[in-house]
Short mmCIF file of C-alpha atoms in Angstrom, two decimals:
data_model
loop_
_atom_site.label_atom_id
_atom_site.label_comp_id
_atom_site.label_asym_id
_atom_site.label_seq_id
_atom_site.Cartn_x
_atom_site.Cartn_y
_atom_site.Cartn_z
CA UNK A 294 -12.59 -42.72 124.30
CA UNK A 295 -10.60 -41.19 121.49
CA UNK A 296 -11.91 -42.31 118.11
CA UNK A 297 -11.20 -41.60 114.47
CA UNK A 298 -13.65 -43.35 112.17
CA UNK A 299 -13.00 -43.24 108.44
CA UNK A 300 -15.61 -43.78 105.76
CA UNK A 301 -16.07 -43.30 102.04
CA UNK A 302 -13.68 -45.89 100.67
CA UNK A 303 -14.63 -48.28 97.92
CA UNK A 304 -13.99 -49.42 94.36
CA UNK A 305 -13.53 -46.71 91.74
CA UNK A 306 -12.42 -46.72 88.11
CA UNK A 307 -9.12 -45.11 87.06
CA UNK A 308 -9.65 -41.40 86.54
CA UNK A 309 -12.55 -41.35 88.97
CA UNK A 310 -13.09 -39.49 92.22
CA UNK A 311 -13.82 -40.39 95.82
CA UNK A 312 -14.32 -38.43 99.03
CA UNK A 313 -13.11 -39.85 102.31
CA UNK A 314 -14.41 -38.65 105.65
CA UNK A 315 -13.06 -39.07 109.17
CA UNK A 316 -15.31 -38.47 112.15
CA UNK A 317 -13.43 -37.60 115.32
CA UNK A 318 -14.62 -37.95 118.89
CA UNK A 319 -13.25 -38.06 122.42
CA UNK A 320 -10.69 -35.28 122.04
CA UNK A 321 -10.44 -31.59 121.17
CA UNK A 322 -10.51 -31.95 117.39
CA UNK A 323 -9.88 -28.27 116.70
CA UNK A 324 -6.63 -28.43 118.72
CA UNK A 325 -5.12 -31.14 116.56
CA UNK A 326 -3.56 -30.91 113.16
CA UNK A 327 -4.97 -33.77 111.09
CA UNK A 328 -3.73 -35.83 108.22
CA UNK A 329 -4.00 -38.84 105.96
CA UNK A 330 -1.49 -41.66 105.70
CA UNK A 331 -1.97 -44.57 103.31
CA UNK A 332 -0.69 -48.12 103.11
CA UNK A 333 -0.81 -50.14 99.90
CA UNK A 334 -1.54 -53.85 100.39
CA UNK A 335 1.51 -55.54 101.92
CA UNK A 336 3.53 -52.32 101.76
CA UNK A 337 4.75 -49.61 104.11
CA UNK A 338 3.30 -46.32 105.27
CA UNK A 339 3.13 -43.27 103.02
CA UNK A 340 2.21 -39.79 104.23
CA UNK A 341 -0.37 -38.12 101.98
CA UNK A 342 -1.49 -34.82 103.46
CA UNK A 343 -1.76 -32.72 106.62
CA UNK A 344 -3.98 -29.79 107.55
CA UNK A 345 -3.40 -27.31 110.36
CA UNK A 346 -5.75 -26.88 113.29
CA UNK A 347 -7.66 -24.01 111.69
CA UNK A 348 -7.47 -25.41 108.17
CA UNK A 349 -5.54 -22.42 106.88
CA UNK A 350 -2.42 -24.43 106.06
CA UNK A 351 -2.40 -27.61 104.00
CA UNK A 352 0.46 -29.82 102.88
CA UNK A 353 0.64 -32.63 100.35
CA UNK A 354 3.02 -35.34 99.24
CA UNK A 355 4.26 -34.81 95.70
CA UNK A 356 2.52 -38.01 94.61
CA UNK A 357 -0.93 -36.53 95.23
CA UNK A 358 -0.39 -32.78 94.88
CA UNK A 359 -2.95 -31.34 92.49
CA UNK A 360 -5.15 -34.44 92.67
CA UNK A 361 -6.10 -34.68 96.36
CA UNK A 362 -7.60 -31.95 98.56
CA UNK A 363 -7.67 -32.10 102.35
CA UNK A 364 -10.17 -30.09 104.37
CA UNK A 365 -11.78 -30.06 107.79
CA UNK A 366 -14.95 -28.88 109.47
CA UNK A 367 -14.19 -28.08 113.09
CA UNK A 368 -17.89 -27.51 113.80
CA UNK A 369 -18.53 -31.14 112.85
CA UNK A 370 -15.24 -32.63 114.14
CA UNK A 371 -14.72 -34.10 110.69
CA UNK A 372 -11.76 -34.40 108.33
CA UNK A 373 -12.09 -34.92 104.60
CA UNK A 374 -9.96 -36.04 101.68
CA UNK A 375 -11.26 -35.34 98.20
CA UNK A 376 -9.45 -37.60 95.75
CA UNK A 377 -9.65 -37.11 91.99
CA UNK A 378 -7.88 -38.44 88.89
CA UNK A 379 -7.37 -41.68 90.78
CA UNK A 380 -4.78 -44.16 89.57
CA UNK A 381 -4.20 -47.85 90.21
CA UNK A 382 -1.24 -46.92 92.42
CA UNK A 383 -3.61 -45.03 94.75
CA UNK A 384 -5.04 -48.38 95.85
CA UNK A 385 -4.41 -48.51 99.58
CA UNK A 386 -5.82 -48.43 103.08
CA UNK A 387 -6.21 -44.77 103.99
CA UNK A 388 -5.70 -43.88 107.64
CA UNK A 389 -6.99 -40.71 109.25
CA UNK A 390 -4.39 -39.37 111.69
CA UNK A 391 -4.10 -36.69 114.34
CA UNK A 392 -1.03 -34.71 115.34
CA UNK A 393 -0.47 -32.56 118.37
CA UNK A 394 1.10 -29.36 116.95
CA UNK A 395 4.81 -29.38 117.64
CA UNK A 396 5.03 -33.15 118.04
CA UNK A 397 5.93 -33.84 114.42
CA UNK A 398 4.38 -37.28 114.81
CA UNK A 399 0.97 -38.92 114.36
CA UNK A 400 -0.31 -39.85 117.80
CA UNK A 401 -3.89 -40.65 116.78
CA UNK A 402 -4.90 -43.21 114.13
CA UNK A 403 -8.16 -44.51 112.78
CA UNK A 404 -8.70 -48.08 111.57
CA UNK A 405 -8.56 -47.01 107.94
CA UNK A 406 -10.81 -47.16 104.89
CA UNK A 407 -9.87 -49.13 101.80
CA UNK A 408 -9.71 -47.51 98.39
CA UNK A 409 -9.37 -49.75 95.34
CA UNK A 410 -8.73 -48.19 91.93
CA UNK B 88 14.29 -36.83 102.44
CA UNK B 89 14.74 -40.60 102.34
CA UNK B 90 14.53 -42.70 105.47
CA UNK B 91 16.37 -46.03 105.36
CA UNK B 92 15.84 -48.65 108.03
CA UNK B 93 18.05 -51.63 108.76
CA UNK B 94 17.65 -54.49 108.87
CA UNK B 95 14.49 -55.17 106.85
CA UNK B 96 13.71 -57.98 109.24
CA UNK B 97 15.18 -59.63 112.31
CA UNK B 98 14.45 -62.60 114.52
CA UNK B 99 15.19 -62.28 118.21
CA UNK B 100 14.74 -64.77 121.03
CA UNK B 101 12.28 -63.97 123.80
CA UNK B 102 13.95 -61.84 126.44
CA UNK B 103 16.76 -60.79 124.13
CA UNK B 104 17.54 -57.35 122.74
CA UNK B 105 16.31 -56.12 119.38
CA UNK B 106 17.93 -53.16 117.67
CA UNK B 107 16.52 -51.30 114.68
CA UNK B 108 18.39 -48.55 112.88
CA UNK B 109 17.07 -45.63 110.87
CA UNK B 110 19.13 -43.31 108.73
CA UNK B 111 17.89 -40.07 107.23
CA UNK B 112 19.32 -38.60 104.04
CA UNK B 113 19.21 -35.19 105.71
CA UNK B 114 19.41 -34.04 109.29
CA UNK B 115 16.08 -33.98 111.12
CA UNK B 116 17.45 -31.74 113.86
CA UNK B 117 15.64 -28.43 114.21
CA UNK B 118 18.04 -25.94 115.75
CA UNK B 119 15.22 -23.48 116.47
CA UNK B 120 14.01 -25.67 119.32
CA UNK B 121 16.78 -28.30 119.65
CA UNK B 122 14.44 -31.12 118.62
CA UNK B 123 15.12 -34.13 116.43
CA UNK B 124 11.79 -34.73 114.72
CA UNK B 125 12.14 -38.49 114.52
CA UNK B 126 9.37 -40.86 115.59
CA UNK B 127 8.97 -44.62 115.87
CA UNK B 128 5.78 -46.62 115.31
CA UNK B 129 4.74 -50.20 115.94
CA UNK B 130 2.24 -51.86 113.61
CA UNK B 131 0.81 -55.25 114.46
CA UNK B 132 -1.00 -57.30 111.78
CA UNK B 133 -4.44 -55.94 110.97
CA UNK B 134 -3.99 -52.90 113.20
CA UNK B 135 -3.16 -49.25 112.58
CA UNK B 136 0.29 -48.04 113.60
CA UNK B 137 0.87 -46.98 117.18
CA UNK B 138 3.20 -44.14 118.13
CA UNK B 139 5.97 -45.43 120.41
CA UNK B 140 8.59 -42.66 120.49
CA UNK B 141 8.70 -39.06 119.34
CA UNK B 142 11.44 -36.40 119.35
CA UNK B 143 13.85 -39.32 118.85
CA UNK B 144 13.86 -40.46 122.48
CA UNK B 145 10.60 -39.48 124.23
CA UNK B 146 8.35 -42.45 124.91
CA UNK B 147 4.68 -41.89 124.20
CA UNK B 148 2.27 -42.28 127.10
CA UNK B 149 1.68 -45.90 128.05
CA UNK B 150 4.61 -47.32 126.09
CA UNK B 151 6.60 -49.87 128.11
CA UNK B 152 10.07 -48.76 129.15
CA UNK B 153 11.67 -51.69 127.34
CA UNK B 154 11.29 -49.52 124.23
CA UNK B 155 13.90 -46.79 123.93
CA UNK B 156 14.89 -44.44 121.15
CA UNK B 157 18.18 -42.65 120.65
CA UNK B 158 20.19 -40.74 118.08
CA UNK B 159 20.51 -37.30 116.59
CA UNK B 160 20.91 -35.63 113.25
CA UNK B 161 20.73 -38.41 110.67
CA UNK B 162 21.20 -41.65 112.63
CA UNK B 163 18.68 -43.11 115.02
CA UNK B 164 18.05 -46.37 116.85
CA UNK B 165 15.07 -48.10 118.45
CA UNK B 166 15.94 -50.73 121.03
CA UNK B 167 13.60 -53.28 122.55
CA UNK B 168 15.61 -54.29 125.58
CA UNK B 169 13.87 -57.58 126.34
CA UNK B 170 11.67 -58.85 123.53
CA UNK B 171 8.21 -60.03 124.51
CA UNK B 172 5.85 -62.11 122.38
CA UNK B 173 3.52 -59.13 122.00
CA UNK B 174 6.31 -57.08 120.41
CA UNK B 175 6.13 -59.05 117.16
CA UNK B 176 5.28 -56.33 114.65
CA UNK B 177 6.61 -54.10 111.92
CA UNK B 178 8.39 -51.01 113.18
CA UNK B 179 8.63 -47.76 111.22
CA UNK B 180 10.68 -44.65 111.72
CA UNK B 181 9.29 -41.33 110.50
CA UNK B 182 10.75 -37.86 110.17
CA UNK B 183 9.17 -34.43 110.04
CA UNK B 184 10.94 -31.80 108.00
CA UNK B 185 10.30 -28.24 107.01
CA UNK B 186 8.61 -27.25 104.73
CA UNK B 187 6.15 -29.55 106.36
CA UNK B 188 6.59 -33.03 105.02
CA UNK B 189 6.56 -36.38 106.76
CA UNK B 190 8.51 -39.40 105.52
CA UNK B 191 8.43 -42.98 106.75
CA UNK B 192 11.11 -45.59 106.58
CA UNK B 193 10.35 -48.82 104.73
CA UNK B 194 9.71 -50.77 107.93
CA UNK B 195 11.48 -53.49 109.91
CA UNK B 196 9.72 -56.75 110.69
CA UNK B 197 10.51 -58.16 114.12
CA UNK B 198 9.86 -61.85 114.74
CA UNK B 199 10.57 -64.33 117.48
#
């Protein structure tokens, strides 16, 4: 069974930091680009960041560029999001996502981890 | 790129057709491989989104054929041909554009 399980969310003060993790199982993690999409309470979806299969290419939304860092460990089938200088507007449910290269779409989703600033 | 969906919400009778529109501020057509990088997602309450359609009109594996996507360039449509009770959800369009960025529409709530 394909699974993405996020962890690391919680309550943090403005200006603080948090590291999210996403443990993947049931599929070839190293063959998928991975990303983070967030959803503020009662709001729509917002793409945050994507990392290529090898980790050599990373992409960020302007709203988090310079504050968030995405990384992955293919030996551990785990995706990370290091968040710093957090603001109240970063409060959201953060979803870990997987993309088949070339699809342009997120075909794998975790259940999300809540971050409250 | 800004993605604008219409309507924001719609109520459709069971068995009737639901139509959701999505307009991109720029073309999402990639001439290098003749692909419109436009996807549709369904999100039910308390659940993560589920990919329904990618490349504007290709249904994802396991998606019922009552869901169909169409369009090219900047204008796209998701049609639910015969609405079922389990289709009540919020639907999002999403584009992929180079340099790699992904943008979602604001969502359309579908009710019975």
